[in-house]
Amino acid sequence: MENEDHDKRKCPMHLSTGECSQRLLPVKDALDVLSGKWKLQIILSLTFGKKRFKQIQREIPGLTPKMLSKELKELEINELAVRHVYDSLPVSIEYELTPYGRTLQPLITELHNWGTKHRKRIIAGSKKAMKK
Amino acid sequence: MENEDHDKRKCPMHLSTGECSQRLLPVKDALDVLSGKWKLQIILSLTFGKKRFKQIQREIPGLTPKMLSKELKELEINELAVRHVYDSLPVSIEYELTPYGRTLQPLITELHNWGTKHRKRIIAGSKKAMKK
DNA sequence: TATACCGGTTTCCTAAAGGAAACTAGTACC
DNA sequence: GGTACTAGTTTCCTTTAGGAAACCGGTATA
């Protein structure tokens, strides 16, 4: 009547519920640091190189100075980005990914790849909807 | 006095501000679908195979039925997951990733990889802090 | 009949996220 | 002196996310 999976409370592939929970921990940790509407976009922007505050803001449409300031601080706290102050006149300030921040590159790349395909799918879908 | 990057409002690597914004679009799209505290964890859980409602809930500590229900609906709307109703007695219901949902696998893998390293870093960091 | 499981829904509530706009201080340009 | 740019901060406000707990109908089990 019921198959094995149901009774034994197991994930298929022979993982117990507890083992599955274990596997979720690293994902949760990653998500904690990367959460927020803008963080990943800011990181992506910084993967192209050092940036000034206003430059980042210009690149990310809709991003307010308040949010940018807040998110940059969080990136600094998590050691993903650094703030450089050059004491030229006027002082110029640049943000840069740390080496640790750069370890996010493969993840960002995947996000970008998937996003690109997904974007095509959405656009194709909305065109279909238009025809109806 | 100022270097080229500042004046010409360019990203390093010869991308203009507009070009940078363009590159951010796919990431924004991906984020739209994957946002929410639980979505990626639910997807990860489903990468291990079909799951029942309570089974998912048991695997993800802290996840309430309300949130699970909501997130699953969004996954369905975005065609990342399907809801199967088996008319056995009692009816059993299972959730499964769609083929499209499975295209998230590389992304999830990267998230898991990075999360694993990050988790080690956090734990190492907190141990250091303890010694002080 | 009582209890427990499944797959949720509903209500009520709070905390956090986030937007808009104004404002600051310093420099520079004209 | 007036305007504009940089790098933010501050205030006020609205929206949303999300948690807790109760509840629902159906089935099974003792």
XYZ file of C-alpha atoms (C1' of nucleotides) in Angstrom:
324
model
C 0.000 0.000 0.000
C 2.649 2.491 0.934
C 6.083 2.309 -0.520
C 9.259 2.189 1.464
C 10.039 5.863 1.285
C 6.867 6.794 3.041
C 7.231 4.456 5.939
C 10.861 4.820 6.701
C 10.905 8.595 6.550
C 13.850 8.613 4.276
C 14.870 10.780 1.412
C 15.248 8.702 -1.675
C 18.901 8.023 -2.415
C 19.159 6.592 1.087
C 19.516 9.785 3.042
C 17.702 9.980 6.339
C 15.838 13.113 7.296
C 18.678 14.025 9.627
C 21.241 13.579 6.877
C 19.211 15.809 4.592
C 19.047 18.493 7.251
C 22.825 18.283 7.579
C 23.243 18.918 3.880
C 21.113 22.008 4.115
C 23.307 23.709 6.696
C 25.989 25.018 4.319
C 23.314 26.379 1.993
C 21.696 28.164 4.886
C 25.044 29.671 5.878
C 25.716 30.901 2.369
C 22.252 32.371 2.149
C 22.723 34.247 5.421
C 25.654 36.196 4.008
C 24.222 36.714 0.572
C 20.674 37.644 1.518
C 19.213 41.002 0.659
C 17.826 42.392 -2.515
C 21.073 43.943 -3.726
C 24.001 42.031 -2.281
C 24.646 39.651 -5.129
C 24.215 42.368 -7.705
C 26.739 44.517 -5.857
C 29.161 41.629 -5.678
C 28.708 40.985 -9.386
C 29.357 44.632 -10.092
C 32.569 44.432 -8.062
C 33.757 41.332 -9.899
C 34.360 43.668 -12.845
C 36.837 45.613 -10.728
C 37.160 48.340 -8.122
C 34.262 50.714 -8.020
C 33.338 54.026 -6.464
C 30.125 54.464 -4.526
C 28.272 56.452 -7.151
C 29.556 54.234 -9.886
C 27.972 51.176 -8.286
C 24.787 53.109 -7.724
C 24.629 54.155 -11.371
C 25.108 50.591 -12.513
C 22.354 49.082 -10.440
C 19.065 50.712 -11.342
C 16.814 51.395 -8.391
C 19.524 51.073 -5.777
C 19.296 53.921 -3.261
C 22.342 55.325 -1.445
C 20.897 54.164 1.848
C 20.664 50.551 0.756
C 24.009 50.620 -0.999
C 25.665 51.977 2.115
C 24.025 49.330 4.277
C 24.845 46.431 1.995
C 28.461 47.526 1.531
C 28.884 47.620 5.303
C 27.583 44.091 5.576
C 29.934 42.939 2.842
C 32.789 44.524 4.761
C 31.757 42.858 8.005
C 31.717 39.503 6.259
C 35.120 40.239 4.730
C 33.825 39.952 1.214
C 34.663 43.534 0.263
C 37.072 46.267 1.385
C 36.776 50.003 1.382
C 39.836 51.865 0.194
C 40.308 55.526 1.003
C 42.847 57.269 -1.192
C 43.900 60.535 0.388
C 44.126 62.427 -2.820
C 42.322 65.736 -2.974
C 39.438 65.315 -3.021
C 39.581 61.958 -1.296
C 38.455 59.181 -3.534
C 36.964 56.030 -2.156
C 36.838 52.688 -3.860
C 35.282 49.366 -3.006
C 36.865 46.122 -3.996
C 36.246 42.433 -3.497
C 38.616 40.737 -1.098
C 40.309 37.521 -2.193
C 37.671 35.781 -0.122
C 34.950 37.709 -1.905
C 36.432 36.565 -5.178
C 35.862 32.944 -4.174
C 32.210 33.701 -4.919
C 33.064 33.978 -8.604
C 31.942 30.462 -9.611
C 28.669 30.932 -7.771
C 28.051 34.295 -9.413
C 28.894 32.789 -12.775
C 26.358 30.031 -12.265
C 23.762 32.524 -11.139
C 24.440 34.565 -14.227
C 24.271 31.545 -16.499
C 21.037 30.299 -15.089
C 19.586 33.787 -15.005
C 20.387 34.259 -18.675
C 18.545 31.094 -19.660
C 15.695 31.922 -17.339
C 15.406 35.411 -18.785
C 15.039 33.961 -22.263
C 12.384 31.621 -20.999
C 10.427 34.437 -19.371
C 10.586 36.601 -22.468
C 9.559 33.711 -24.708
C 6.701 32.988 -22.303
C 5.433 36.543 -22.290
C 5.523 36.686 -26.096
C 3.421 33.549 -26.216
C 0.984 35.149 -23.804
C 0.772 38.213 -26.040
C -0.273 36.149 -29.063
C -3.230 34.627 -27.296
C 45.047 63.818 -11.104
C 42.197 61.482 -11.704
C 42.698 58.291 -13.556
C 40.804 57.258 -16.649
C 38.283 55.116 -14.890
C 36.997 57.968 -12.838
C 36.564 60.367 -15.705
C 35.074 58.127 -18.271
C 32.649 56.468 -15.911
C 33.706 53.048 -16.966
C 33.994 49.800 -15.203
C 37.516 48.517 -15.406
C 37.765 45.839 -18.042
C 36.310 48.315 -20.483
C 32.665 47.938 -19.663
C 30.580 51.063 -19.616
C 28.066 51.664 -16.865
C 25.293 50.683 -19.240
C 27.027 47.458 -20.161
C 27.457 46.615 -16.493
C 23.758 47.200 -15.874
C 22.996 44.851 -18.745
C 25.050 42.125 -17.142
C 23.150 42.504 -13.915
C 19.768 41.814 -15.480
C 20.028 38.015 -15.601
C 21.196 37.931 -11.999
C 18.236 40.039 -10.979
C 15.899 37.678 -12.815
C 17.376 34.642 -11.135
C 17.134 36.307 -7.761
C 13.485 37.144 -8.288
C 12.565 33.483 -8.614
C 14.884 32.220 -5.917
C 14.251 34.845 -3.266
C 12.775 33.948 0.081
C 14.258 32.454 3.152
C 13.427 28.875 2.290
C 13.203 28.490 -1.466
C 16.729 27.323 -2.177
C 16.689 24.980 0.772
C 13.438 23.466 -0.460
C 14.885 23.064 -3.937
C 17.972 21.435 -2.498
C 15.791 19.099 -0.503
C 13.918 18.169 -3.675
C 17.138 17.492 -5.586
C 17.404 14.372 -3.435
C 14.127 13.115 -4.871
C 10.365 13.364 -4.562
C 9.175 14.460 -1.189
C 5.974 14.710 0.774
C 4.908 17.888 2.500
C 5.682 16.788 6.035
C 8.891 15.180 4.922
C 10.226 18.469 3.598
C 9.090 20.208 6.723
C 10.893 17.719 8.930
C 14.094 18.142 6.942
C 14.244 21.897 7.131
C 14.357 22.960 10.757
C 12.250 26.002 11.538
C 10.179 25.831 8.409
C 6.500 26.345 9.220
C 3.673 24.782 7.184
C 2.500 28.229 6.168
C 5.836 29.173 4.634
C 6.346 25.781 3.060
C 2.945 25.974 1.437
C 3.617 29.464 0.149
C 7.055 28.696 -1.211
C 5.924 25.491 -2.893
C 3.174 27.416 -4.658
C 5.693 29.906 -5.960
C 7.928 27.107 -7.163
C 4.945 25.642 -8.996
C 4.063 28.986 -10.580
C 7.611 29.308 -11.840
C 7.519 25.741 -13.124
C 10.397 24.656 -10.963
C 8.396 22.044 -9.069
C 5.272 19.961 -9.579
C 2.713 18.672 -7.178
C 1.649 15.090 -7.732
C -1.553 13.769 -6.250
C -1.759 9.999 -6.071
C -5.315 8.872 -5.525
C -4.439 6.040 -3.272
C -6.325 5.820 -0.012
C -5.474 7.995 1.774
C -4.335 10.291 -0.991
C -0.634 10.836 -0.946
C 0.902 13.986 -2.309
C 4.433 14.404 -3.502
C 6.477 17.308 -4.730
C 9.120 16.923 -7.351
C 11.467 19.156 -9.280
C 10.551 19.650 -12.915
C 13.229 19.104 -15.558
C 13.503 22.879 -15.590
C 13.897 22.942 -11.833
C 16.682 20.413 -12.201
C 18.618 22.895 -14.337
C 19.299 24.666 -11.046
C 21.502 21.778 -9.985
C 24.866 23.397 -10.880
C 23.855 26.561 -9.069
C 22.795 24.655 -5.981
C 26.016 22.691 -6.093
C 28.047 25.895 -6.163
C 25.999 27.321 -3.345
C 26.607 24.184 -1.347
C 30.328 24.217 -2.104
C 30.793 27.815 -1.159
C 28.586 27.424 1.885
C 30.660 24.505 3.083
C 33.892 26.505 2.898
C 32.218 29.508 4.425
C 30.877 27.444 7.279
C 34.375 26.223 8.097
C 35.603 29.802 8.026
C 32.886 30.953 10.395
C 33.521 28.143 12.839
C 37.297 28.720 12.709
C 36.650 32.424 13.264
C 34.454 31.877 16.274
C 37.012 29.524 17.822
C 39.664 32.203 17.412
C 37.361 34.696 19.084
C 36.875 32.292 21.992
C 40.622 32.117 22.673
C 41.006 35.856 23.047
C -14.381 7.078 20.958
C -9.768 9.083 21.510
C -5.542 9.986 19.477
C -2.399 10.780 15.770
C -0.971 11.449 11.109
C -1.385 14.104 6.555
C -1.743 18.416 3.906
C -2.515 22.177 4.421
C -5.326 27.184 5.657
C -6.408 31.085 8.521
C -5.667 34.641 11.760
C -3.041 37.634 14.284
C 0.971 39.788 15.090
C 5.911 41.760 14.949
C 10.255 42.718 13.016
C 12.764 43.709 9.294
C 13.336 45.339 4.645
C 13.244 48.796 1.858
C 11.826 53.289 -0.592
C 11.678 58.711 -0.930
C 13.341 62.687 0.132
C 15.928 65.834 2.521
C 20.238 66.895 4.309
C 25.442 67.121 5.375
C 30.297 68.316 4.531
C 33.908 68.702 1.497
C 35.720 69.931 -3.153
C 35.697 71.842 -7.636
C 34.126 74.447 -11.638
C 32.624 78.848 -13.606
C 28.476 83.327 -5.034
C 25.961 79.594 -7.484
C 25.943 75.135 -9.142
C 27.386 70.414 -9.226
C 29.746 66.304 -7.856
C 31.159 62.727 -4.146
C 29.999 59.834 -0.282
C 27.179 59.137 2.398
C 23.501 59.822 6.707
C 19.048 60.685 8.641
C 14.184 60.684 9.007
C 9.861 59.114 8.053
C 7.028 55.963 6.200
C 4.977 51.649 3.900
C 5.338 47.116 2.563
C 6.558 42.609 3.098
C 8.332 38.708 5.220
C 7.780 35.704 8.324
C 6.645 33.400 12.932
C 3.057 31.192 16.394
C -0.792 29.102 17.102
C -5.183 27.485 16.149
C -7.893 25.180 13.083
C -9.753 22.117 9.172
C -11.335 17.680 6.887
C -9.909 13.306 5.932
C -7.805 8.746 7.237
C -5.882 5.356 10.216
C -4.964 3.037 14.518
C -5.974 1.306 19.171
